[in-house]
């Protein structure tokens, strides 16, 4: 089964880039099976339609403005995410849900799971890198990430040090 791991966010807006920063950490630390594709989705929106339509399972890593403490982690199915999602506050949030709807209309919507984190800082000011709360959440997010992979019966190997 083809699985896509998709990191979303704008790395020029600090914590909003969490999905992309976390994805890069995974790429640096682990070797994934050939059936797993890791994609830096950034803020591509509709540019992701072909990628999403080509897989059977989609694991999305992104932020969610939940009002909870910064660094709070969540796992949602697509249906749960639609119920939980607050009104969109950035263009990539609007477009990504639209992309999923388009894939569904085409009959090519994969099983979709979201792993999300509450940002400490959100939107507005250009800032490269994450706040300490986001970096501190990496190990806990990694644990949830691997639980999902295990549920899908996928295994990865730690990269051998050079």
PDB file of C-alpha atoms in Angstrom:
ATOM      1  CA  UNK A   1       0.000   0.000   0.000  1.00  0.00           C
ATOM      2  CA  UNK A   2       1.378   3.372  -1.012  1.00  0.00           C
ATOM      3  CA  UNK A   3       1.675   5.727   1.979  1.00  0.00           C
ATOM      4  CA  UNK A   4       2.485   9.433   1.845  1.00  0.00           C
ATOM      5  CA  UNK A   5       3.777  11.336   4.849  1.00  0.00           C
ATOM      6  CA  UNK A   6       3.068  15.002   4.244  1.00  0.00           C
ATOM      7  CA  UNK A   7       4.573  17.861   6.240  1.00  0.00           C
ATOM      8  CA  UNK A   8       2.609  21.100   5.867  1.00  0.00           C
ATOM      9  CA  UNK A   9       3.396  24.666   6.847  1.00  0.00           C
ATOM     10  CA  UNK A  10       5.301  27.820   6.082  1.00  0.00           C
ATOM     11  CA  UNK A  11       8.876  27.631   7.393  1.00  0.00           C
ATOM     12  CA  UNK A  12       9.211  31.409   7.077  1.00  0.00           C
ATOM     13  CA  UNK A  13       6.558  31.920   9.767  1.00  0.00           C
ATOM     14  CA  UNK A  14       8.141  30.142  12.719  1.00  0.00           C
ATOM     15  CA  UNK A  15       5.897  27.576  14.398  1.00  0.00           C
ATOM     16  CA  UNK A  16       3.618  27.483  11.359  1.00  0.00           C
ATOM     17  CA  UNK A  17       6.377  25.469   9.658  1.00  0.00           C
ATOM     18  CA  UNK A  18       6.313  22.652  12.236  1.00  0.00           C
ATOM     19  CA  UNK A  19       5.096  19.997   9.780  1.00  0.00           C
ATOM     20  CA  UNK A  20       7.957  20.687   7.386  1.00  0.00           C
ATOM     21  CA  UNK A  21      10.603  20.903  10.131  1.00  0.00           C
ATOM     22  CA  UNK A  22       9.383  17.641  11.692  1.00  0.00           C
ATOM     23  CA  UNK A  23       9.354  15.896   8.316  1.00  0.00           C
ATOM     24  CA  UNK A  24      12.964  16.947   7.728  1.00  0.00           C
ATOM     25  CA  UNK A  25      13.948  15.451  11.077  1.00  0.00           C
ATOM     26  CA  UNK A  26      12.372  12.146  10.004  1.00  0.00           C
ATOM     27  CA  UNK A  27      14.250  12.234   6.686  1.00  0.00           C
ATOM     28  CA  UNK A  28      17.522  12.886   8.519  1.00  0.00           C
ATOM     29  CA  UNK A  29      17.049  10.123  11.130  1.00  0.00           C
ATOM     30  CA  UNK A  30      15.265   7.239   9.400  1.00  0.00           C
ATOM     31  CA  UNK A  31      15.175   5.089   6.273  1.00  0.00           C
ATOM     32  CA  UNK A  32      11.639   4.409   5.055  1.00  0.00           C
ATOM     33  CA  UNK A  33      10.344   1.520   2.932  1.00  0.00           C
ATOM     34  CA  UNK A  34       9.941   2.106  -0.810  1.00  0.00           C
ATOM     35  CA  UNK A  35       6.163   2.170  -0.355  1.00  0.00           C
ATOM     36  CA  UNK A  36       6.450   5.306   1.808  1.00  0.00           C
ATOM     37  CA  UNK A  37       6.880   8.719   0.232  1.00  0.00           C
ATOM     38  CA  UNK A  38       7.876  11.715   2.376  1.00  0.00           C
ATOM     39  CA  UNK A  39       6.690  15.030   0.941  1.00  0.00           C
ATOM     40  CA  UNK A  40       7.455  18.591   2.001  1.00  0.00           C
ATOM     41  CA  UNK A  41       4.045  20.035   1.187  1.00  0.00           C
ATOM     42  CA  UNK A  42       4.889  23.500   2.470  1.00  0.00           C
ATOM     43  CA  UNK A  43       1.944  25.651   1.427  1.00  0.00           C
ATOM     44  CA  UNK A  44       1.447  24.058  -2.009  1.00  0.00           C
ATOM     45  CA  UNK A  45      -2.311  23.571  -1.668  1.00  0.00           C
ATOM     46  CA  UNK A  46      -3.735  22.400  -4.990  1.00  0.00           C
ATOM     47  CA  UNK A  47      -0.228  21.487  -6.127  1.00  0.00           C
ATOM     48  CA  UNK A  48      -0.569  18.468  -3.811  1.00  0.00           C
ATOM     49  CA  UNK A  49      -3.619  16.964  -5.537  1.00  0.00           C
ATOM     50  CA  UNK A  50      -1.629  14.502  -7.659  1.00  0.00           C
ATOM     51  CA  UNK A  51       0.468  13.437  -4.658  1.00  0.00           C
ATOM     52  CA  UNK A  52      -2.604  12.872  -2.496  1.00  0.00           C
ATOM     53  CA  UNK A  53      -4.521  11.083  -5.236  1.00  0.00           C
ATOM     54  CA  UNK A  54      -1.636   8.666  -5.854  1.00  0.00           C
ATOM     55  CA  UNK A  55      -1.555   7.107  -2.371  1.00  0.00           C
ATOM     56  CA  UNK A  56      -3.829   4.817  -0.367  1.00  0.00           C
ATOM     57  CA  UNK A  57      -2.843   6.246   3.024  1.00  0.00           C
ATOM     58  CA  UNK A  58      -1.976   9.833   3.899  1.00  0.00           C
ATOM     59  CA  UNK A  59      -0.382  10.994   7.149  1.00  0.00           C
ATOM     60  CA  UNK A  60      -0.474  14.794   7.472  1.00  0.00           C
ATOM     61  CA  UNK A  61       1.737  16.641   9.962  1.00  0.00           C
ATOM     62  CA  UNK A  62       0.633  20.218  10.628  1.00  0.00           C
ATOM     63  CA  UNK A  63      -0.294  22.749  13.286  1.00  0.00           C
ATOM     64  CA  UNK A  64      -3.771  23.360  14.640  1.00  0.00           C
ATOM     65  CA  UNK A  65      -4.832  26.527  16.403  1.00  0.00           C
ATOM     66  CA  UNK A  66      -6.707  24.821  19.236  1.00  0.00           C
ATOM     67  CA  UNK A  67      -6.479  27.306  22.085  1.00  0.00           C
ATOM     68  CA  UNK A  68      -4.770  24.622  24.181  1.00  0.00           C
ATOM     69  CA  UNK A  69      -1.300  24.887  25.677  1.00  0.00           C
ATOM     70  CA  UNK A  70       1.494  25.266  23.084  1.00  0.00           C
ATOM     71  CA  UNK A  71       2.961  21.882  22.222  1.00  0.00           C
ATOM     72  CA  UNK A  72      -0.340  20.015  22.755  1.00  0.00           C
ATOM     73  CA  UNK A  73      -0.510  17.080  20.330  1.00  0.00           C
ATOM     74  CA  UNK A  74      -3.493  15.578  18.524  1.00  0.00           C
ATOM     75  CA  UNK A  75      -4.298  12.676  16.240  1.00  0.00           C
ATOM     76  CA  UNK A  76      -7.394  13.015  14.078  1.00  0.00           C
ATOM     77  CA  UNK A  77      -8.983  11.125  11.230  1.00  0.00           C
ATOM     78  CA  UNK A  78     -10.188  13.320   8.384  1.00  0.00           C
ATOM     79  CA  UNK A  79     -13.772  13.286   9.704  1.00  0.00           C
ATOM     80  CA  UNK A  80     -12.626  14.187  13.224  1.00  0.00           C
ATOM     81  CA  UNK A  81     -10.420  16.966  11.862  1.00  0.00           C
ATOM     82  CA  UNK A  82     -13.304  18.539   9.957  1.00  0.00           C
ATOM     83  CA  UNK A  83     -15.359  18.643  13.166  1.00  0.00           C
ATOM     84  CA  UNK A  84     -12.485  20.036  15.247  1.00  0.00           C
ATOM     85  CA  UNK A  85     -10.955  22.500  12.826  1.00  0.00           C
ATOM     86  CA  UNK A  86     -11.484  26.147  13.736  1.00  0.00           C
ATOM     87  CA  UNK A  87     -12.226  28.662  10.981  1.00  0.00           C
ATOM     88  CA  UNK A  88      -9.233  28.794   8.621  1.00  0.00           C
ATOM     89  CA  UNK A  89      -6.684  31.474   9.418  1.00  0.00           C
ATOM     90  CA  UNK A  90      -4.239  30.914   6.567  1.00  0.00           C
ATOM     91  CA  UNK A  91      -4.482  30.207   2.860  1.00  0.00           C
ATOM     92  CA  UNK A  92      -2.849  26.783   3.158  1.00  0.00           C
ATOM     93  CA  UNK A  93      -5.526  25.637   5.642  1.00  0.00           C
ATOM     94  CA  UNK A  94      -8.333  26.527   3.241  1.00  0.00           C
ATOM     95  CA  UNK A  95      -6.644  25.017   0.236  1.00  0.00           C
ATOM     96  CA  UNK A  96      -5.620  21.768   1.899  1.00  0.00           C
ATOM     97  CA  UNK A  97      -9.175  20.869   2.918  1.00  0.00           C
ATOM     98  CA  UNK A  98     -10.290  21.793  -0.587  1.00  0.00           C
ATOM     99  CA  UNK A  99      -7.622  19.495  -2.014  1.00  0.00           C
ATOM    100  CA  UNK A 100      -8.992  16.612   0.067  1.00  0.00           C
ATOM    101  CA  UNK A 101     -12.525  17.373  -1.161  1.00  0.00           C
ATOM    102  CA  UNK A 102     -11.295  17.425  -4.777  1.00  0.00           C
ATOM    103  CA  UNK A 103      -9.535  14.073  -4.309  1.00  0.00           C
ATOM    104  CA  UNK A 104     -12.756  12.678  -2.841  1.00  0.00           C
ATOM    105  CA  UNK A 105     -14.794  13.990  -5.780  1.00  0.00           C
ATOM    106  CA  UNK A 106     -12.336  12.249  -8.120  1.00  0.00           C
ATOM    107  CA  UNK A 107     -12.824   9.011  -6.159  1.00  0.00           C
ATOM    108  CA  UNK A 108      -9.172   9.022  -5.083  1.00  0.00           C
ATOM    109  CA  UNK A 109      -9.206  10.101  -1.442  1.00  0.00           C
ATOM    110  CA  UNK A 110      -6.766   8.071   0.657  1.00  0.00           C
ATOM    111  CA  UNK A 111      -7.311   7.029   4.253  1.00  0.00           C
ATOM    112  CA  UNK A 112      -6.198  10.243   5.957  1.00  0.00           C
ATOM    113  CA  UNK A 113      -4.819  10.811   9.454  1.00  0.00           C
ATOM    114  CA  UNK A 114      -3.654  14.159  10.857  1.00  0.00           C
ATOM    115  CA  UNK A 115      -0.976  14.574  13.511  1.00  0.00           C
ATOM    116  CA  UNK A 116      -1.207  18.145  14.761  1.00  0.00           C
ATOM    117  CA  UNK A 117       0.416  20.392  17.320  1.00  0.00           C
ATOM    118  CA  UNK A 118      -0.736  23.636  18.929  1.00  0.00           C
ATOM    119  CA  UNK A 119       1.767  26.375  18.034  1.00  0.00           C
ATOM    120  CA  UNK A 120       3.204  28.804  20.554  1.00  0.00           C
ATOM    121  CA  UNK A 121       3.338  31.615  18.002  1.00  0.00           C
ATOM    122  CA  UNK A 122       1.031  31.787  15.037  1.00  0.00           C
ATOM    123  CA  UNK A 123       1.059  33.904  11.905  1.00  0.00           C
ATOM    124  CA  UNK A 124       2.106  37.387  11.180  1.00  0.00           C
ATOM    125  CA  UNK A 125       5.789  37.989  11.664  1.00  0.00           C
ATOM    126  CA  UNK A 126       8.494  36.380   9.545  1.00  0.00           C
ATOM    127  CA  UNK A 127      10.607  34.131  11.732  1.00  0.00           C
ATOM    128  CA  UNK A 128      12.841  31.208  10.784  1.00  0.00           C
ATOM    129  CA  UNK A 129      12.832  28.237  13.155  1.00  0.00           C
ATOM    130  CA  UNK A 130      10.529  27.005  15.870  1.00  0.00           C
ATOM    131  CA  UNK A 131       9.899  28.176  19.418  1.00  0.00           C
ATOM    132  CA  UNK A 132      11.283  26.017  22.274  1.00  0.00           C
ATOM    133  CA  UNK A 133       7.850  24.463  22.965  1.00  0.00           C
ATOM    134  CA  UNK A 134       7.750  23.087  19.424  1.00  0.00           C
ATOM    135  CA  UNK A 135      11.237  21.578  19.587  1.00  0.00           C
ATOM    136  CA  UNK A 136      10.445  20.086  23.000  1.00  0.00           C
ATOM    137  CA  UNK A 137       7.388  18.362  21.483  1.00  0.00           C
ATOM    138  CA  UNK A 138       9.438  16.504  18.831  1.00  0.00           C
ATOM    139  CA  UNK A 139       9.945  13.306  20.925  1.00  0.00           C
ATOM    140  CA  UNK A 140       6.240  13.081  21.835  1.00  0.00           C
ATOM    141  CA  UNK A 141       5.210  13.737  18.220  1.00  0.00           C
ATOM    142  CA  UNK A 142       7.680  11.097  17.077  1.00  0.00           C
ATOM    143  CA  UNK A 143       6.036   8.599  19.461  1.00  0.00           C
ATOM    144  CA  UNK A 144       2.550   9.316  18.064  1.00  0.00           C
ATOM    145  CA  UNK A 145       3.969   9.180  14.533  1.00  0.00           C
ATOM    146  CA  UNK A 146       5.436   5.711  15.096  1.00  0.00           C
ATOM    147  CA  UNK A 147       2.220   4.494  16.740  1.00  0.00           C
ATOM    148  CA  UNK A 148       0.386   5.414  13.545  1.00  0.00           C
ATOM    149  CA  UNK A 149       2.981   3.688  11.364  1.00  0.00           C
ATOM    150  CA  UNK A 150       2.690   0.593  13.566  1.00  0.00           C
ATOM    151  CA  UNK A 151      -1.104   0.672  13.181  1.00  0.00           C
ATOM    152  CA  UNK A 152      -0.528   0.630   9.412  1.00  0.00           C
ATOM    153  CA  UNK A 153       2.038  -2.174   9.862  1.00  0.00           C
ATOM    154  CA  UNK A 154       4.897  -0.031   8.553  1.00  0.00           C
ATOM    155  CA  UNK A 155       8.396  -0.150   9.970  1.00  0.00           C
ATOM    156  CA  UNK A 156      11.347   2.155   9.474  1.00  0.00           C
ATOM    157  CA  UNK A 157      15.010   1.786  10.297  1.00  0.00           C
ATOM    158  CA  UNK A 158      17.225   4.308  12.043  1.00  0.00           C
ATOM    159  CA  UNK A 159      19.937   5.531   9.705  1.00  0.00           C
ATOM    160  CA  UNK A 160      23.400   4.218  10.414  1.00  0.00           C
ATOM    161  CA  UNK A 161      25.717   6.947  11.631  1.00  0.00           C
ATOM    162  CA  UNK A 162      28.437   7.937   9.223  1.00  0.00           C
TER     163      UNK A 162
END
